[in-house]
Tab-separated table of C-alpha atoms in Angstrom:
chain	number	residue	atom	x	y	z
A	1	UNK	CA	-45.727	4.700	23.503
A	2	UNK	CA	-44.696	8.003	25.552
A	3	UNK	CA	-43.258	11.277	23.808
A	4	UNK	CA	-40.790	12.701	26.539
A	5	UNK	CA	-41.421	16.019	28.085
A	6	UNK	CA	-38.474	17.934	25.633
A	7	UNK	CA	-39.558	16.268	22.335
A	8	UNK	CA	-42.284	18.068	20.440
A	9	UNK	CA	-44.603	15.418	18.665
A	10	UNK	CA	-45.822	16.061	14.947
A	11	UNK	CA	-49.242	16.867	15.906
A	12	UNK	CA	-47.829	19.166	19.414
A	13	UNK	CA	-44.755	21.230	17.887
A	14	UNK	CA	-45.020	23.331	21.439
A	15	UNK	CA	-42.946	21.723	24.768
A	16	UNK	CA	-44.176	20.143	27.711
A	17	UNK	CA	-42.643	22.136	30.439
A	18	UNK	CA	-40.250	20.124	32.708
A	19	UNK	CA	-40.227	18.186	36.346
A	20	UNK	CA	-36.804	19.680	37.543
A	21	UNK	CA	-35.386	18.264	41.072
A	22	UNK	CA	-32.912	21.456	42.895
A	23	UNK	CA	-30.496	18.988	45.236
A	24	UNK	CA	-30.072	22.720	48.193
A	25	UNK	CA	-31.962	25.299	49.175
A	26	UNK	CA	-28.885	27.814	48.982
A	27	UNK	CA	-29.097	30.734	46.814
A	28	UNK	CA	-28.520	29.432	43.847
A	29	UNK	CA	-30.275	27.031	43.831
A	30	UNK	CA	-33.620	29.157	45.256
A	31	UNK	CA	-32.743	32.050	42.264
A	32	UNK	CA	-32.495	28.964	39.627
A	33	UNK	CA	-36.200	27.637	41.293
A	34	UNK	CA	-37.358	31.008	40.688
A	35	UNK	CA	-36.102	31.768	37.035
A	36	UNK	CA	-36.962	27.901	36.017
A	37	UNK	CA	-40.464	28.597	37.354
A	38	UNK	CA	-41.497	31.471	35.492
A	39	UNK	CA	-40.582	29.640	32.124
A	40	UNK	CA	-43.176	27.087	33.436
A	41	UNK	CA	-41.480	24.519	34.068
A	42	UNK	CA	-42.810	22.398	37.411
A	43	UNK	CA	-39.533	22.792	40.038
A	44	UNK	CA	-39.042	21.304	43.498
A	45	UNK	CA	-36.241	22.495	45.660
A	46	UNK	CA	-35.261	19.790	48.069
A	47	UNK	CA	-33.096	21.481	51.255
A	48	UNK	CA	-31.149	19.014	53.920
A	49	UNK	CA	-31.918	21.520	56.063
A	50	UNK	CA	-34.829	20.967	58.748
A	51	UNK	CA	-35.698	24.033	59.393
A	52	UNK	CA	-33.826	27.461	57.289
A	53	UNK	CA	-32.594	29.875	59.295
A	54	UNK	CA	-31.246	33.584	58.843
A	55	UNK	CA	-27.305	32.036	59.369
A	56	UNK	CA	-24.213	32.547	57.659
A	57	UNK	CA	-22.224	36.441	57.238
A	58	UNK	CA	-22.110	38.992	54.601
A	59	UNK	CA	-21.563	38.360	50.969
A	60	UNK	CA	-21.242	40.786	47.933
A	61	UNK	CA	-23.260	40.405	44.956
A	62	UNK	CA	-21.748	42.129	42.037
A	63	UNK	CA	-23.393	43.692	39.408
A	64	UNK	CA	-24.364	41.015	36.616
A	65	UNK	CA	-25.862	38.666	40.114
A	66	UNK	CA	-27.650	41.565	40.741
A	67	UNK	CA	-29.397	42.165	37.858
A	68	UNK	CA	-30.127	38.220	37.682
A	69	UNK	CA	-31.277	38.516	40.913
A	70	UNK	CA	-33.590	41.419	39.488
A	71	UNK	CA	-34.990	39.216	36.837
A	72	UNK	CA	-37.256	37.782	38.778
A	73	UNK	CA	-38.213	40.853	40.444
A	74	UNK	CA	-36.091	40.853	43.762
A	75	UNK	CA	-34.536	43.847	43.703
A	76	UNK	CA	-36.518	46.171	45.368
A	77	UNK	CA	-36.853	43.436	48.776
A	78	UNK	CA	-33.135	43.145	48.774
A	79	UNK	CA	-32.444	47.148	47.864
A	80	UNK	CA	-34.537	47.906	51.210
A	81	UNK	CA	-32.129	44.756	53.100
A	82	UNK	CA	-28.309	45.072	51.775
A	83	UNK	CA	-25.801	48.008	50.993
A	84	UNK	CA	-25.049	49.426	47.933
A	85	UNK	CA	-21.518	49.292	47.644
A	86	UNK	CA	-19.778	52.282	46.752
A	87	UNK	CA	-16.146	51.254	45.964
A	88	UNK	CA	-13.933	48.627	47.250
A	89	UNK	CA	-10.573	50.301	48.914
A	90	UNK	CA	-6.828	48.286	49.105
A	91	UNK	CA	-5.139	48.579	51.441
A	92	UNK	CA	-1.725	47.734	53.468
A	93	UNK	CA	-1.657	46.809	56.919
A	94	UNK	CA	-0.860	50.116	58.419
A	95	UNK	CA	-4.750	50.908	57.045
A	96	UNK	CA	-3.123	53.629	53.643
A	97	UNK	CA	-5.117	52.920	50.465
A	98	UNK	CA	-3.943	51.837	47.379
A	99	UNK	CA	-6.268	51.881	44.871
A	100	UNK	CA	-10.153	52.457	45.436
A	101	UNK	CA	-12.363	50.511	42.535
A	102	UNK	CA	-15.837	52.106	41.959
A	103	UNK	CA	-18.106	49.933	42.241
A	104	UNK	CA	-22.265	48.982	40.959
A	105	UNK	CA	-23.988	51.951	39.965
A	106	UNK	CA	-20.942	55.004	40.048
A	107	UNK	CA	-18.424	52.456	38.122
A	108	UNK	CA	-21.005	53.058	34.545
A	109	UNK	CA	-22.924	49.539	35.119
A	110	UNK	CA	-26.661	48.696	34.957
A	111	UNK	CA	-27.006	47.485	38.389
A	112	UNK	CA	-25.901	48.128	41.882
A	113	UNK	CA	-23.741	45.815	43.765
A	114	UNK	CA	-25.363	44.914	47.066
A	115	UNK	CA	-23.725	43.814	50.294
A	116	UNK	CA	-25.878	41.581	52.028
A	117	UNK	CA	-25.930	39.139	55.021
A	118	UNK	CA	-26.386	35.879	53.551
A	119	UNK	CA	-28.348	34.362	55.377
A	120	UNK	CA	-31.271	37.068	55.257
A	121	UNK	CA	-30.605	36.974	51.222
A	122	UNK	CA	-31.405	32.872	51.082
A	123	UNK	CA	-34.210	33.463	53.834
A	124	UNK	CA	-36.091	36.445	50.992
A	125	UNK	CA	-35.596	33.583	48.071
A	126	UNK	CA	-36.649	30.901	49.984
A	127	UNK	CA	-40.029	32.947	51.206
A	128	UNK	CA	-40.078	34.021	47.549
A	129	UNK	CA	-39.979	30.310	46.411
A	130	UNK	CA	-42.859	29.277	48.821
A	131	UNK	CA	-44.973	32.167	47.582
A	132	UNK	CA	-44.702	31.401	43.712
A	133	UNK	CA	-43.873	27.522	43.604
A	134	UNK	CA	-46.208	26.285	46.583
A	135	UNK	CA	-45.204	25.098	49.615
A	136	UNK	CA	-45.365	21.350	48.620
A	137	UNK	CA	-42.630	22.163	46.087
A	138	UNK	CA	-40.260	23.577	48.374
A	139	UNK	CA	-39.471	20.653	50.853
A	140	UNK	CA	-37.122	21.408	54.043
A	141	UNK	CA	-35.824	18.598	55.546
A	142	UNK	CA	-35.432	16.429	52.181
A	143	UNK	CA	-31.390	15.640	51.416
A	144	UNK	CA	-31.227	14.819	48.019
A	145	UNK	CA	-28.302	11.540	48.133
A	146	UNK	CA	-28.197	10.393	44.214
A	147	UNK	CA	-29.730	8.822	41.881
A	148	UNK	CA	-30.563	6.570	39.059
A	149	UNK	CA	-31.007	7.881	35.650
A	150	UNK	CA	-33.883	5.273	34.019
A	151	UNK	CA	-34.358	3.920	30.960
A	152	UNK	CA	-36.921	6.584	29.129
A	153	UNK	CA	-34.272	9.354	29.968
A	154	UNK	CA	-36.207	10.556	33.464
A	155	UNK	CA	-34.322	10.440	36.783
A	156	UNK	CA	-34.520	9.081	40.136
A	157	UNK	CA	-33.663	11.287	42.816
A	158	UNK	CA	-33.126	9.265	46.421
A	159	UNK	CA	-33.347	11.420	49.598
A	160	UNK	CA	-33.198	10.936	52.838
A	161	UNK	CA	-35.609	12.419	55.106
A	162	UNK	CA	-34.735	14.662	58.429
A	163	UNK	CA	-37.634	12.573	60.252
A	164	UNK	CA	-35.992	9.725	59.246
A	165	UNK	CA	-37.858	8.053	56.109
A	166	UNK	CA	-36.689	8.413	52.555
A	167	UNK	CA	-38.043	9.506	49.213
A	168	UNK	CA	-37.967	8.986	45.641
A	169	UNK	CA	-38.584	11.758	43.376
A	170	UNK	CA	-39.160	11.256	39.579
A	171	UNK	CA	-37.748	13.913	37.060
A	172	UNK	CA	-36.756	15.190	33.647
A	173	UNK	CA	-33.637	17.377	35.536
A	174	UNK	CA	-31.772	17.143	38.445
A	175	UNK	CA	-30.022	19.971	39.515
A	176	UNK	CA	-26.568	19.121	41.660
A	177	UNK	CA	-27.121	23.443	43.777
A	178	UNK	CA	-26.153	21.201	47.061
A	179	UNK	CA	-22.510	23.281	48.031
A	180	UNK	CA	-18.712	22.124	47.714
A	181	UNK	CA	-19.833	18.805	49.302
A	182	UNK	CA	-22.270	17.754	46.818
A	183	UNK	CA	-23.577	14.407	46.724
A	184	UNK	CA	-24.159	13.711	43.541
A	185	UNK	CA	-20.799	15.640	42.697
A	186	UNK	CA	-19.544	12.551	44.777
A	187	UNK	CA	-21.553	9.913	42.464
A	188	UNK	CA	-20.150	11.244	39.404
A	189	UNK	CA	-16.557	11.672	40.684
A	190	UNK	CA	-15.699	8.896	43.257
A	191	UNK	CA	-12.338	9.768	43.667
A	192	UNK	CA	-12.022	13.108	43.916
A	193	UNK	CA	-11.515	13.217	47.568
A	194	UNK	CA	-11.584	16.033	50.301
A	195	UNK	CA	-11.903	19.966	48.999
A	196	UNK	CA	-8.118	20.815	48.815
A	197	UNK	CA	-6.580	23.453	51.500
A	198	UNK	CA	-4.541	26.570	50.736
A	199	UNK	CA	-3.072	26.778	53.939
A	200	UNK	CA	-5.244	30.077	54.837
A	201	UNK	CA	-7.683	29.628	57.782
A	202	UNK	CA	-11.219	32.427	57.890
A	203	UNK	CA	-12.777	34.015	60.628
A	204	UNK	CA	-15.911	35.626	59.700
A	205	UNK	CA	-18.197	37.822	62.156
A	206	UNK	CA	-20.197	40.566	62.236
A	207	UNK	CA	-20.053	43.726	64.292
A	208	UNK	CA	-22.734	46.303	65.337
A	209	UNK	CA	-20.649	49.517	65.002
A	210	UNK	CA	-20.556	53.259	63.878
A	211	UNK	CA	-20.040	53.344	59.985
A	212	UNK	CA	-17.081	54.021	58.692
A	213	UNK	CA	-15.936	56.178	55.836
A	214	UNK	CA	-19.289	56.542	53.864
A	215	UNK	CA	-21.108	54.044	55.435
A	216	UNK	CA	-20.932	51.884	51.755
A	217	UNK	CA	-17.439	51.429	51.275
A	218	UNK	CA	-15.174	47.729	51.555
A	219	UNK	CA	-12.134	47.665	52.338
A	220	UNK	CA	-9.677	44.843	51.715
A	221	UNK	CA	-5.875	45.233	53.845
A	222	UNK	CA	-2.845	43.164	54.615
A	223	UNK	CA	-1.611	40.681	52.248
A	224	UNK	CA	-1.358	37.232	52.030
A	225	UNK	CA	-0.128	35.608	55.241
A	226	UNK	CA	-2.490	37.907	56.620
A	227	UNK	CA	-5.743	39.891	55.405
A	228	UNK	CA	-8.590	41.634	57.059
A	229	UNK	CA	-11.906	42.311	55.024
A	230	UNK	CA	-14.056	44.816	56.413
A	231	UNK	CA	-18.334	46.328	54.908
A	232	UNK	CA	-21.121	47.218	56.388
A	233	UNK	CA	-24.065	44.607	55.536
A	234	UNK	CA	-27.129	46.700	56.380
A	235	UNK	CA	-28.361	49.936	56.266
A	236	UNK	CA	-28.009	52.264	60.076
A	237	UNK	CA	-30.817	51.291	62.476
A	238	UNK	CA	-32.040	53.698	64.477
A	239	UNK	CA	-29.051	53.989	66.630
A	240	UNK	CA	-26.740	54.567	64.582
A	241	UNK	CA	-24.980	51.546	64.502
A	242	UNK	CA	-24.865	49.845	61.379
A	243	UNK	CA	-23.740	45.469	60.926
A	244	UNK	CA	-20.341	45.574	59.963
A	245	UNK	CA	-19.319	42.351	58.334
A	246	UNK	CA	-15.531	41.144	58.909
A	247	UNK	CA	-13.267	38.938	57.339
A	248	UNK	CA	-10.093	37.856	58.938
A	249	UNK	CA	-7.327	35.721	57.047
A	250	UNK	CA	-4.679	33.902	58.736
A	251	UNK	CA	-2.245	31.853	56.753
A	252	UNK	CA	-1.388	28.649	59.050
A	253	UNK	CA	-0.073	26.754	56.654
A	254	UNK	CA	2.671	27.536	53.509
A	255	UNK	CA	2.862	24.862	51.409
A	256	UNK	CA	-0.811	24.631	50.778
A	257	UNK	CA	-0.840	28.169	48.372
A	258	UNK	CA	-2.560	26.871	44.994
A	259	UNK	CA	-5.040	24.442	46.922
A	260	UNK	CA	-2.286	21.674	47.669
A	261	UNK	CA	-3.420	20.316	50.882
A	262	UNK	CA	-6.380	18.294	51.781
A	263	UNK	CA	-8.561	20.662	54.172
A	264	UNK	CA	-9.098	19.924	57.753
A	265	UNK	CA	-11.635	17.361	58.515
A	266	UNK	CA	-15.167	18.439	57.754
A	267	UNK	CA	-16.290	18.704	61.390
A	268	UNK	CA	-13.640	21.834	61.991
A	269	UNK	CA	-16.120	23.487	59.331
A	270	UNK	CA	-17.812	26.558	60.690
A	271	UNK	CA	-17.151	25.981	64.184
A	272	UNK	CA	-17.068	28.919	66.716
A	273	UNK	CA	-14.271	31.317	66.174
A	274	UNK	CA	-12.260	32.750	69.140
A	275	UNK	CA	-10.990	36.827	69.584
A	276	UNK	CA	-7.864	34.697	70.984
A	277	UNK	CA	-6.839	33.002	67.740
A	278	UNK	CA	-6.830	36.778	66.657
A	279	UNK	CA	-5.682	39.211	68.243
A	280	UNK	CA	-2.016	37.896	68.561
A	281	UNK	CA	-2.259	38.905	64.880
A	282	UNK	CA	-4.714	41.938	64.163
A	283	UNK	CA	-4.959	43.332	67.445
A	284	UNK	CA	-2.585	46.211	66.176
A	285	UNK	CA	-3.982	46.568	62.716
A	286	UNK	CA	-5.790	50.374	64.048
A	287	UNK	CA	-6.640	52.012	61.023
A	288	UNK	CA	-7.718	56.082	61.145
A	289	UNK	CA	-10.644	54.973	59.655
A	290	UNK	CA	-11.565	51.607	61.517
A	291	UNK	CA	-10.401	49.805	64.745
A	292	UNK	CA	-10.204	46.727	63.496
A	293	UNK	CA	-9.156	45.134	67.144
A	294	UNK	CA	-12.338	46.879	68.504
A	295	UNK	CA	-14.400	44.757	65.582
A	296	UNK	CA	-13.247	41.406	66.590
A	297	UNK	CA	-13.496	42.233	70.571
A	298	UNK	CA	-17.506	43.501	69.698
A	299	UNK	CA	-18.413	40.209	67.629
A	300	UNK	CA	-21.829	39.178	67.708
A	301	UNK	CA	-20.373	35.866	66.183
A	302	UNK	CA	-17.554	34.921	65.228
A	303	UNK	CA	-17.305	32.141	62.582
A	304	UNK	CA	-14.007	29.481	61.657
A	305	UNK	CA	-13.420	27.819	58.732
A	306	UNK	CA	-10.982	26.659	55.576
A	307	UNK	CA	-9.915	28.732	52.907
A	308	UNK	CA	-10.307	25.639	50.267
A	309	UNK	CA	-11.858	24.942	46.383
A	310	UNK	CA	-11.811	21.861	44.334
A	311	UNK	CA	-10.032	21.167	40.561
A	312	UNK	CA	-12.508	21.826	37.825
A	313	UNK	CA	-14.322	19.353	36.624
A	314	UNK	CA	-13.986	18.398	32.800
A	315	UNK	CA	-18.148	18.227	32.167
A	316	UNK	CA	-21.186	18.795	34.954
A	317	UNK	CA	-23.625	16.777	32.730
A	318	UNK	CA	-24.189	12.813	33.447
A	319	UNK	CA	-26.779	11.443	31.161
A	320	UNK	CA	-29.260	13.155	29.718
A	321	UNK	CA	-30.533	15.173	32.415
A	322	UNK	CA	-28.085	15.704	35.452
A	323	UNK	CA	-26.147	18.579	35.963
A	324	UNK	CA	-24.228	20.941	38.333
A	325	UNK	CA	-24.644	24.925	39.689
A	326	UNK	CA	-22.174	26.718	42.364
A	327	UNK	CA	-20.460	25.355	44.422
A	328	UNK	CA	-21.332	21.922	43.452
A	329	UNK	CA	-20.189	22.873	39.938
A	330	UNK	CA	-17.043	24.793	40.690
A	331	UNK	CA	-15.975	25.751	44.329
A	332	UNK	CA	-13.546	28.224	44.706
A	333	UNK	CA	-11.634	30.672	46.912
A	334	UNK	CA	-13.718	33.332	48.155
A	335	UNK	CA	-12.155	36.152	46.282
A	336	UNK	CA	-13.193	38.804	44.358
A	337	UNK	CA	-17.034	38.963	45.649
A	338	UNK	CA	-16.844	35.078	42.737
A	339	UNK	CA	-19.261	32.913	44.961
A	340	UNK	CA	-22.640	34.085	45.582
A	341	UNK	CA	-22.169	35.422	42.048
A	342	UNK	CA	-20.835	33.056	40.025
A	343	UNK	CA	-23.854	31.054	41.527
A	344	UNK	CA	-26.588	33.481	40.518
A	345	UNK	CA	-25.072	33.699	36.762
A	346	UNK	CA	-25.641	29.944	36.201
A	347	UNK	CA	-28.931	29.764	37.816
A	348	UNK	CA	-29.890	32.496	34.832
A	349	UNK	CA	-27.819	30.812	32.506
A	350	UNK	CA	-30.043	27.894	32.630
A	351	UNK	CA	-33.064	28.966	32.464
A	352	UNK	CA	-31.719	30.216	29.276
A	353	UNK	CA	-30.110	27.913	27.957
A	354	UNK	CA	-33.258	25.398	28.653
A	355	UNK	CA	-35.030	28.662	26.749
A	356	UNK	CA	-33.175	28.468	23.453
A	357	UNK	CA	-32.946	24.607	23.627
A	358	UNK	CA	-37.082	23.884	24.234
A	359	UNK	CA	-36.966	20.523	22.474
A	360	UNK	CA	-33.514	18.915	23.023
A	361	UNK	CA	-32.551	18.788	26.723
A	362	UNK	CA	-28.532	17.487	26.561
A	363	UNK	CA	-28.401	20.522	23.863
A	364	UNK	CA	-29.204	22.752	26.116
A	365	UNK	CA	-27.401	21.190	28.996
A	366	UNK	CA	-24.560	21.359	27.020
A	367	UNK	CA	-25.212	25.158	26.097
A	368	UNK	CA	-25.122	25.811	29.782
A	369	UNK	CA	-22.051	24.348	29.934
A	370	UNK	CA	-20.163	25.699	27.439
A	371	UNK	CA	-20.684	28.561	28.481
A	372	UNK	CA	-20.527	28.641	32.601
A	373	UNK	CA	-17.966	26.105	32.792
A	374	UNK	CA	-14.713	27.894	30.939
A	375	UNK	CA	-15.315	30.967	33.028
A	376	UNK	CA	-15.186	29.272	36.193
A	377	UNK	CA	-12.497	27.399	35.983
A	378	UNK	CA	-10.829	30.493	34.999
A	379	UNK	CA	-11.647	32.417	37.933
A	380	UNK	CA	-10.965	29.337	40.189
A	381	UNK	CA	-6.652	29.290	38.296
A	382	UNK	CA	-7.503	33.251	39.107
A	383	UNK	CA	-8.081	32.786	42.416
A	384	UNK	CA	-5.782	30.521	43.884
A	385	UNK	CA	-3.342	33.413	42.211
A	386	UNK	CA	-4.770	35.173	44.608
A	387	UNK	CA	-6.702	37.178	42.288
A	388	UNK	CA	-7.105	40.590	42.979
A	389	UNK	CA	-5.382	40.596	46.679
A	390	UNK	CA	-2.520	39.972	44.326
A	391	UNK	CA	-2.357	44.019	44.396
A	392	UNK	CA	-1.853	43.860	48.184
A	393	UNK	CA	1.619	41.053	48.366
A	394	UNK	CA	3.064	43.729	45.701
A	395	UNK	CA	2.760	46.541	48.307
A	396	UNK	CA	3.903	44.408	51.505
A	397	UNK	CA	6.751	42.923	49.040
A	398	UNK	CA	7.943	46.588	48.053
A	399	UNK	CA	7.098	48.772	50.745
A	400	UNK	CA	6.493	46.527	54.345
A	401	UNK	CA	6.440	49.779	56.264
A	402	UNK	CA	4.361	51.387	54.284
A	403	UNK	CA	4.498	54.418	52.029
A	404	UNK	CA	4.143	57.947	51.686
A	405	UNK	CA	3.250	57.681	47.843
A	406	UNK	CA	1.697	54.649	46.023
A	407	UNK	CA	3.086	55.959	43.100
A	408	UNK	CA	6.342	54.952	44.545
A	409	UNK	CA	5.506	51.525	45.162
A	410	UNK	CA	3.383	50.425	42.270
A	411	UNK	CA	2.281	52.584	38.484
A	412	UNK	CA	-1.226	53.126	39.258
A	413	UNK	CA	-1.328	52.179	35.388
A	414	UNK	CA	-0.166	48.308	36.176
A	415	UNK	CA	-2.850	48.494	39.509
A	416	UNK	CA	-5.653	49.477	37.039
A	417	UNK	CA	-4.393	47.069	34.961
A	418	UNK	CA	-4.463	44.105	37.094
A	419	UNK	CA	-7.927	45.565	38.316
A	420	UNK	CA	-9.596	45.465	34.965
A	421	UNK	CA	-8.220	41.758	33.500
A	422	UNK	CA	-10.078	40.532	36.550
A	423	UNK	CA	-13.043	42.026	36.606
A	424	UNK	CA	-12.991	41.062	32.607
A	425	UNK	CA	-12.437	37.107	33.313
A	426	UNK	CA	-15.066	37.089	36.093
A	427	UNK	CA	-17.705	38.380	33.400
A	428	UNK	CA	-17.867	42.055	34.215
A	429	UNK	CA	-20.050	43.763	31.934
A	430	UNK	CA	-20.779	47.168	32.187
A	431	UNK	CA	-24.061	49.061	31.090
A	432	UNK	CA	-24.170	49.859	26.858
A	433	UNK	CA	-23.563	53.653	26.905
A	434	UNK	CA	-26.977	55.644	26.515
A	435	UNK	CA	-28.099	57.599	23.488
A	436	UNK	CA	-27.548	61.117	23.958
A	437	UNK	CA	-30.386	63.420	24.422
A	438	UNK	CA	-31.874	64.951	20.976
């Protein structure tokens, strides 16, 4: 009789390391791999792409996500490639500031908020996994397509290989971190259907331009029918230009507000976007600090895809040793800088749960889920109601032509309370007060 890796024998109370397979080499999956490897587990990452490359555009990492990366010793590397975001400014479509929310260390958090190129962060995590786990444990061109739970409690992960072959990986724990189109989520929830679209299409781009404001500020301007988000994602280079990330949202269908429409076909995701799609709406959006049509026209790349999410699941764990993480578990609208942030929080949470329940894998997975599923479900709900961006809608409704004083439009105390309540629901935690020197 063999002893389960998480059940100690009478003679050996020390828990054995788990064999863990992570389906998906994105930000959440790679961060989980590092955290779990650090605890002594044997981790294998399976990534569908045959040659991972630094693709994509910019993302924001909230302080509690940066804390996760710091816990696996990546803060210095991140600091060298990203921008420490000082503030988020909400503005109307005329560029008039509505509210400034300090971010990161400037707001009293223990860690900075970072704006960074998604591809650069993913490659940092990928290369770090190669170094720490070993090249044989980080498998490109390996797409996990499903799993079988065996009679002894172990899991057999099934994968297609980029070279046309197949593979089977036996493990104690299989983590589905394979994104919004997760094969593992589909296996256990086959009738869920396609992601749900809210009628908003997003165009994302990057442009080399002169820094705006202080070179460390995010701006969200507009309203629910048309919104422009802009922020720097790298330090200025030698010629003084800075890589600026921007997102142009335009509502194409009104009846999908709240997630009621089926998303466009998957072949329409992440396809190249056109300047001609954007300038009719945003061509006159010239703020004193940002030339919106200039950024769009000079973009190095433009990608478009629908704003989608899925309804929260009633459970993540399946059987004894399968669970979900990141967008596979809780895809949400990209509002409030929560996408990558929540995936990183999942990564830390699952590692912590296994450390707290070293002899009981199902209990560990239940603890992970209990700590994360209610919060992420709440964020999905808040983001369907526009999250913090609802501030923009209130101002547009009350002062579509602009204003002289924001206090004449909205009570500053109401604005501050709205921001505080959303941040609390999304898990923002400020640093504990420092003891006074004595």
